[in-house]
mmCIF file of N, CA and C in Angstrom:
data_model
loop_
_atom_site.group_PDB
_atom_site.id
_atom_site.type_symbol
_atom_site.label_atom_id
_atom_site.label_comp_id
_atom_site.label_asym_id
_atom_site.label_seq_id
_atom_site.Cartn_x
_atom_site.Cartn_y
_atom_site.Cartn_z
ATOM 1 N N UNK A 19 0.907 -1.139 -0.230
ATOM 2 C CA UNK A 19 0.019 0.262 0.207
ATOM 3 C C UNK A 19 0.757 1.267 0.207
ATOM 4 N N UNK A 20 0.570 2.419 -0.863
ATOM 5 C CA UNK A 20 1.376 3.286 -0.465
ATOM 6 C C UNK A 20 1.007 4.344 0.422
ATOM 7 N N UNK A 21 2.149 4.814 0.794
ATOM 8 C CA UNK A 21 2.174 6.229 1.714
ATOM 9 C C UNK A 21 1.520 7.187 1.481
ATOM 10 N N UNK A 22 0.884 8.261 2.207
ATOM 11 C CA UNK A 22 0.245 9.020 1.356
ATOM 12 C C UNK A 22 0.983 10.600 2.415
ATOM 13 N N UNK A 23 0.665 11.394 2.068
ATOM 14 C CA UNK A 23 0.535 12.505 2.865
ATOM 15 C C UNK A 23 -0.925 13.293 2.398
ATOM 16 N N UNK A 24 -2.096 13.645 3.518
ATOM 17 C CA UNK A 24 -2.862 13.582 3.031
ATOM 18 C C UNK A 24 -2.662 15.657 3.363
ATOM 19 N N UNK A 25 -2.818 16.203 1.920
ATOM 20 C CA UNK A 25 -2.470 17.985 1.371
ATOM 21 C C UNK A 25 -4.293 18.313 1.578
ATOM 22 N N UNK A 26 -4.813 18.127 2.223
ATOM 23 C CA UNK A 26 -6.529 18.930 3.307
ATOM 24 C C UNK A 26 -7.514 18.202 2.972
ATOM 25 N N UNK A 27 -9.015 18.106 3.050
ATOM 26 C CA UNK A 27 -10.456 17.639 3.198
ATOM 27 C C UNK A 27 -10.694 16.443 2.412
ATOM 28 N N UNK A 28 -10.945 15.796 1.964
ATOM 29 C CA UNK A 28 -11.599 14.588 0.982
ATOM 30 C C UNK A 28 -13.681 15.765 1.170
ATOM 31 N N UNK A 29 -13.739 15.643 -0.301
ATOM 32 C CA UNK A 29 -14.779 16.196 -0.590
ATOM 33 C C UNK A 29 -15.702 15.091 -1.476
ATOM 34 N N UNK A 30 -16.710 15.182 -1.649
ATOM 35 C CA UNK A 30 -17.228 15.180 -2.653
ATOM 36 C C UNK A 30 -17.113 14.825 -4.063
ATOM 37 N N UNK A 31 -16.845 14.218 -4.614
ATOM 38 C CA UNK A 31 -17.114 14.923 -6.137
ATOM 39 C C UNK A 31 -18.235 15.769 -6.807
ATOM 40 N N UNK A 32 -17.704 17.159 -7.531
ATOM 41 C CA UNK A 32 -18.478 17.827 -8.333
ATOM 42 C C UNK A 32 -19.315 16.747 -9.266
ATOM 43 N N UNK A 33 -20.797 17.417 -9.204
ATOM 44 C CA UNK A 33 -20.893 15.941 -10.771
ATOM 45 C C UNK A 33 -21.234 16.760 -12.194
ATOM 46 N N UNK A 34 -20.118 17.081 -12.821
ATOM 47 C CA UNK A 34 -20.768 18.859 -13.981
ATOM 48 C C UNK A 34 -19.465 19.090 -13.617
ATOM 49 N N UNK A 35 -18.996 19.965 -15.437
ATOM 50 C CA UNK A 35 -18.190 20.731 -16.185
ATOM 51 C C UNK A 35 -18.478 21.648 -14.943
ATOM 52 N N UNK A 36 -19.379 22.797 -14.851
ATOM 53 C CA UNK A 36 -19.079 23.657 -14.301
ATOM 54 C C UNK A 36 -19.095 24.022 -12.717
ATOM 55 N N UNK A 37 -18.843 23.160 -13.023
ATOM 56 C CA UNK A 37 -18.949 22.976 -10.973
ATOM 57 C C UNK A 37 -17.185 22.007 -10.523
ATOM 58 N N UNK A 38 -16.437 21.673 -11.390
ATOM 59 C CA UNK A 38 -15.364 21.390 -11.563
ATOM 60 C C UNK A 38 -15.078 21.895 -10.520
ATOM 61 N N UNK A 39 -13.826 20.981 -9.234
ATOM 62 C CA UNK A 39 -12.658 21.361 -8.514
ATOM 63 C C UNK A 39 -11.306 21.115 -9.394
ATOM 64 N N UNK A 40 -9.976 22.024 -9.143
ATOM 65 C CA UNK A 40 -8.652 21.923 -8.976
ATOM 66 C C UNK A 40 -8.478 21.281 -8.012
ATOM 67 N N UNK A 41 -9.510 21.074 -6.418
ATOM 68 C CA UNK A 41 -8.530 21.069 -5.505
ATOM 69 C C UNK A 41 -7.637 21.069 -4.683
ATOM 70 N N UNK A 42 -8.085 22.747 -4.647
ATOM 71 C CA UNK A 42 -6.170 23.778 -4.453
ATOM 72 C C UNK A 42 -4.979 23.571 -5.393
ATOM 73 N N UNK A 43 -5.524 23.682 -6.715
ATOM 74 C CA UNK A 43 -4.650 22.880 -7.184
ATOM 75 C C UNK A 43 -3.475 21.746 -6.690
ATOM 76 N N UNK A 44 -3.644 21.018 -6.427
ATOM 77 C CA UNK A 44 -3.171 19.876 -6.011
ATOM 78 C C UNK A 44 -2.975 18.996 -7.275
ATOM 79 N N UNK A 45 -1.463 18.174 -7.150
ATOM 80 C CA UNK A 45 -1.133 17.756 -7.939
ATOM 81 C C UNK A 45 -1.475 16.212 -7.879
ATOM 82 N N UNK A 46 -1.413 15.551 -7.120
ATOM 83 C CA UNK A 46 -2.135 14.450 -7.409
ATOM 84 C C UNK A 46 -3.641 14.396 -6.057
ATOM 85 N N UNK A 47 -3.822 13.288 -6.642
ATOM 86 C CA UNK A 47 -5.702 12.808 -5.613
ATOM 87 C C UNK A 47 -6.188 11.152 -5.824
ATOM 88 N N UNK A 48 -6.351 11.323 -4.917
ATOM 89 C CA UNK A 48 -6.778 9.723 -3.930
ATOM 90 C C UNK A 48 -8.235 10.384 -4.184
ATOM 91 N N UNK A 49 -9.391 8.757 -5.276
ATOM 92 C CA UNK A 49 -10.068 8.755 -5.317
ATOM 93 C C UNK A 49 -10.412 7.176 -4.779
ATOM 94 N N UNK A 50 -11.219 7.485 -4.548
ATOM 95 C CA UNK A 50 -12.542 6.868 -3.786
ATOM 96 C C UNK A 50 -14.503 6.342 -4.546
ATOM 97 N N UNK A 51 -14.468 5.542 -4.942
ATOM 98 C CA UNK A 51 -16.157 5.588 -5.718
ATOM 99 C C UNK A 51 -16.658 4.466 -3.851
ATOM 100 N N UNK A 52 -17.446 4.972 -3.687
ATOM 101 C CA UNK A 52 -18.426 4.665 -2.644
ATOM 102 C C UNK A 52 -19.608 4.349 -3.237
ATOM 103 N N UNK A 53 -20.027 4.274 -4.514
ATOM 104 C CA UNK A 53 -21.013 3.632 -5.187
ATOM 105 C C UNK A 53 -20.714 2.035 -5.626
ATOM 106 N N UNK A 54 -22.281 1.704 -6.040
ATOM 107 C CA UNK A 54 -22.419 0.427 -5.903
ATOM 108 C C UNK A 54 -22.222 0.283 -7.409
ATOM 109 N N UNK A 55 -21.885 0.650 -7.765
ATOM 110 C CA UNK A 55 -21.566 1.164 -9.672
ATOM 111 C C UNK A 55 -20.665 1.563 -10.540
ATOM 112 N N UNK A 56 -20.402 1.486 -11.381
ATOM 113 C CA UNK A 56 -18.985 2.100 -11.712
ATOM 114 C C UNK A 56 -19.018 3.930 -12.554
ATOM 115 N N UNK A 57 -18.071 4.379 -12.055
ATOM 116 C CA UNK A 57 -18.464 5.799 -12.342
ATOM 117 C C UNK A 57 -17.089 6.350 -13.097
ATOM 118 N N UNK A 58 -17.749 7.399 -13.640
ATOM 119 C CA UNK A 58 -17.095 7.484 -15.374
ATOM 120 C C UNK A 58 -16.457 9.439 -14.065
ATOM 121 N N UNK A 59 -15.102 9.125 -14.491
ATOM 122 C CA UNK A 59 -14.263 10.152 -14.396
ATOM 123 C C UNK A 59 -13.743 11.251 -15.632
ATOM 124 N N UNK A 60 -14.027 13.095 -14.718
ATOM 125 C CA UNK A 60 -13.831 13.501 -15.915
ATOM 126 C C UNK A 60 -12.578 14.132 -15.993
ATOM 127 N N UNK A 61 -11.498 14.867 -16.062
ATOM 128 C CA UNK A 61 -10.753 15.751 -16.435
ATOM 129 C C UNK A 61 -10.616 16.736 -16.984
ATOM 130 N N UNK A 62 -10.498 18.455 -16.740
ATOM 131 C CA UNK A 62 -10.160 18.940 -18.105
ATOM 132 C C UNK A 62 -9.300 20.085 -17.635
ATOM 133 N N UNK A 63 -9.518 20.866 -18.324
ATOM 134 C CA UNK A 63 -8.074 22.383 -18.218
ATOM 135 C C UNK A 63 -9.438 22.693 -17.426
ATOM 136 N N UNK A 64 -8.572 24.206 -17.335
ATOM 137 C CA UNK A 64 -9.624 25.793 -16.213
ATOM 138 C C UNK A 64 -9.973 26.417 -17.625
ATOM 139 N N UNK A 65 -9.984 26.461 -19.058
ATOM 140 C CA UNK A 65 -10.694 27.078 -19.118
ATOM 141 C C UNK A 65 -12.064 27.812 -19.891
ATOM 142 N N UNK A 66 -12.058 28.920 -19.873
ATOM 143 C CA UNK A 66 -13.759 29.737 -19.941
ATOM 144 C C UNK A 66 -14.680 28.892 -19.889
ATOM 145 N N UNK A 67 -13.991 27.878 -21.742
ATOM 146 C CA UNK A 67 -14.282 26.866 -22.366
ATOM 147 C C UNK A 67 -13.996 25.802 -22.006
ATOM 148 N N UNK A 68 -14.163 25.135 -21.137
ATOM 149 C CA UNK A 68 -12.994 23.653 -20.696
ATOM 150 C C UNK A 68 -13.104 22.695 -21.642
ATOM 151 N N UNK A 69 -12.300 22.393 -21.571
ATOM 152 C CA UNK A 69 -11.728 21.155 -22.677
ATOM 153 C C UNK A 69 -11.845 19.789 -22.242
ATOM 154 N N UNK A 70 -12.117 18.855 -22.566
ATOM 155 C CA UNK A 70 -12.054 17.088 -21.555
ATOM 156 C C UNK A 70 -10.897 17.085 -21.539
ATOM 157 N N UNK A 71 -9.895 17.194 -20.889
ATOM 158 C CA UNK A 71 -8.403 15.825 -21.182
ATOM 159 C C UNK A 71 -7.979 14.437 -20.941
ATOM 160 N N UNK A 72 -9.822 13.610 -20.437
ATOM 161 C CA UNK A 72 -9.123 12.898 -20.693
ATOM 162 C C UNK A 72 -10.705 12.107 -19.811
ATOM 163 N N UNK A 73 -10.953 10.811 -19.531
ATOM 164 C CA UNK A 73 -12.249 10.495 -19.002
ATOM 165 C C UNK A 73 -11.250 8.506 -18.481
ATOM 166 N N UNK A 74 -11.904 8.263 -17.546
ATOM 167 C CA UNK A 74 -11.412 7.358 -16.680
ATOM 168 C C UNK A 74 -13.564 6.707 -16.681
ATOM 169 N N UNK A 75 -13.059 4.786 -16.114
ATOM 170 C CA UNK A 75 -13.703 4.624 -15.699
ATOM 171 C C UNK A 75 -13.388 4.029 -14.584
ATOM 172 N N UNK A 76 -14.185 4.388 -12.968
ATOM 173 C CA UNK A 76 -13.798 4.363 -11.441
ATOM 174 C C UNK A 76 -14.565 2.646 -11.097
ATOM 175 N N UNK A 77 -14.336 1.593 -10.756
ATOM 176 C CA UNK A 77 -15.117 0.912 -10.901
ATOM 177 C C UNK A 77 -16.073 0.931 -9.052
ATOM 178 N N UNK A 78 -17.133 0.222 -8.342
ATOM 179 C CA UNK A 78 -18.136 0.255 -7.891
ATOM 180 C C UNK A 78 -16.339 -0.470 -7.145
ATOM 181 N N UNK A 79 -16.355 0.711 -5.444
ATOM 182 C CA UNK A 79 -15.941 -0.077 -3.585
ATOM 183 C C UNK A 79 -14.657 0.090 -4.511
ATOM 184 N N UNK A 80 -13.455 0.754 -6.004
ATOM 185 C CA UNK A 80 -12.408 1.275 -6.309
ATOM 186 C C UNK A 80 -11.743 2.387 -5.666
ATOM 187 N N UNK A 81 -10.393 2.201 -5.483
ATOM 188 C CA UNK A 81 -10.306 3.704 -5.541
ATOM 189 C C UNK A 81 -8.900 3.782 -6.084
ATOM 190 N N UNK A 82 -8.338 4.809 -6.804
ATOM 191 C CA UNK A 82 -7.096 4.792 -7.567
ATOM 192 C C UNK A 82 -6.471 6.393 -7.048
ATOM 193 N N UNK A 83 -4.938 6.418 -6.877
ATOM 194 C CA UNK A 83 -4.325 7.450 -7.198
ATOM 195 C C UNK A 83 -4.436 8.400 -9.204
ATOM 196 N N UNK A 84 -4.634 9.768 -9.036
ATOM 197 C CA UNK A 84 -4.541 10.043 -10.333
ATOM 198 C C UNK A 84 -3.269 11.421 -9.955
ATOM 199 N N UNK A 85 -2.279 12.238 -11.590
ATOM 200 C CA UNK A 85 -1.434 12.591 -11.445
ATOM 201 C C UNK A 85 -2.231 13.746 -12.165
ATOM 202 N N UNK A 86 -2.338 15.059 -11.854
ATOM 203 C CA UNK A 86 -2.401 15.869 -12.861
ATOM 204 C C UNK A 86 -1.899 17.591 -12.766
ATOM 205 N N UNK A 87 -2.255 18.473 -13.434
ATOM 206 C CA UNK A 87 -1.759 19.325 -13.712
ATOM 207 C C UNK A 87 -2.679 20.408 -12.246
ATOM 208 N N UNK A 88 -1.142 21.549 -11.946
ATOM 209 C CA UNK A 88 -2.669 22.130 -10.717
ATOM 210 C C UNK A 88 -3.434 22.929 -10.983
ATOM 211 N N UNK A 89 -3.275 23.187 -12.441
ATOM 212 C CA UNK A 89 -4.964 23.881 -12.638
ATOM 213 C C UNK A 89 -6.219 22.930 -13.305
ATOM 214 N N UNK A 90 -5.590 21.822 -13.501
ATOM 215 C CA UNK A 90 -6.523 20.795 -14.040
ATOM 216 C C UNK A 90 -7.767 20.645 -13.316
ATOM 217 N N UNK A 91 -8.921 20.356 -13.790
ATOM 218 C CA UNK A 91 -10.611 20.275 -12.439
ATOM 219 C C UNK A 91 -10.655 18.764 -12.955
ATOM 220 N N UNK A 92 -11.146 18.677 -12.283
ATOM 221 C CA UNK A 92 -11.913 16.678 -11.990
ATOM 222 C C UNK A 92 -14.039 17.251 -11.312
ATOM 223 N N UNK A 93 -13.785 16.181 -12.114
ATOM 224 C CA UNK A 93 -15.340 15.783 -11.872
ATOM 225 C C UNK A 93 -15.934 14.683 -12.879
ATOM 226 N N UNK A 94 -16.845 14.136 -11.442
ATOM 227 C CA UNK A 94 -17.390 12.389 -11.330
ATOM 228 C C UNK A 94 -19.202 12.174 -11.848
ATOM 229 N N UNK A 95 -19.578 10.762 -11.768
ATOM 230 C CA UNK A 95 -20.950 11.798 -12.840
ATOM 231 C C UNK A 95 -21.736 11.424 -11.239
ATOM 232 N N UNK A 96 -21.375 10.974 -10.228
ATOM 233 C CA UNK A 96 -21.427 10.295 -8.588
ATOM 234 C C UNK A 96 -20.931 11.762 -7.677
ATOM 235 N N UNK A 97 -21.462 12.243 -7.099
ATOM 236 C CA UNK A 97 -21.168 12.879 -5.810
ATOM 237 C C UNK A 97 -20.675 11.708 -4.732
ATOM 238 N N UNK A 98 -20.974 10.173 -5.023
ATOM 239 C CA UNK A 98 -20.743 8.850 -4.527
ATOM 240 C C UNK A 98 -19.361 9.042 -4.984
ATOM 241 N N UNK A 99 -18.725 10.276 -5.195
ATOM 242 C CA UNK A 99 -17.020 9.440 -5.530
ATOM 243 C C UNK A 99 -16.609 10.206 -5.334
ATOM 244 N N UNK A 100 -15.368 10.253 -4.314
ATOM 245 C CA UNK A 100 -14.914 11.090 -2.657
ATOM 246 C C UNK A 100 -13.796 10.921 -3.198
ATOM 247 N N UNK A 101 -12.818 12.962 -3.932
ATOM 248 C CA UNK A 101 -11.580 13.140 -3.932
ATOM 249 C C UNK A 101 -11.311 13.757 -2.672
ATOM 250 N N UNK A 102 -9.898 12.737 -2.578
ATOM 251 C CA UNK A 102 -9.486 14.216 -1.085
ATOM 252 C C UNK A 102 -7.888 14.296 -2.562
ATOM 253 N N UNK A 103 -6.963 15.590 -2.141
ATOM 254 C CA UNK A 103 -5.273 16.036 -2.072
ATOM 255 C C UNK A 103 -4.657 15.238 -1.769
ATOM 256 N N UNK A 104 -3.321 14.829 -2.256
ATOM 257 C CA UNK A 104 -2.244 14.061 -1.579
ATOM 258 C C UNK A 104 -1.404 14.544 -2.068
ATOM 259 N N UNK A 105 -0.520 13.829 -1.121
ATOM 260 C CA UNK A 105 1.221 13.611 -1.305
ATOM 261 C C UNK A 105 1.311 12.442 -1.979
ATOM 262 N N UNK A 106 2.353 11.743 -2.646
ATOM 263 C CA UNK A 106 3.112 10.566 -1.986
ATOM 264 C C UNK A 106 4.177 10.626 -1.802
ATOM 265 N N UNK A 107 3.969 9.882 -0.391
ATOM 266 C CA UNK A 107 5.476 9.706 -0.359
ATOM 267 C C UNK A 107 6.512 8.919 -0.640
ATOM 268 N N UNK A 108 7.296 9.099 -0.403
ATOM 269 C CA UNK A 108 8.007 7.758 -1.104
ATOM 270 C C UNK A 108 8.807 6.650 -0.056
#
C-alpha cells in the first residue's frame, strides 16, 4: 500500500463541468468510489470553455491515485465518488 501525505479535506466529487474542482491546485488526488456502480471520472482544463483532457471509469468500491496538472479540474458522474488531495511519500 502506498504511503500518502494528506493535503486537504475529502470532498464529494462535483458532478458537472461547471462545478469541477482543481482541489486547491492539487497535483495528486486519491479517488474512491463509494457507489455500488461504476462511475465516469472526467479531467478538464480550466479554460473559460473547458476542454476534456481525459476520462476513465472507476469500479464500484475501487480507489485510484490520479496525477494531474495543478490547474486541471476533475468531476465525476456521482457525488458518491470522494476526492482527497494528497502527496505520495517515497
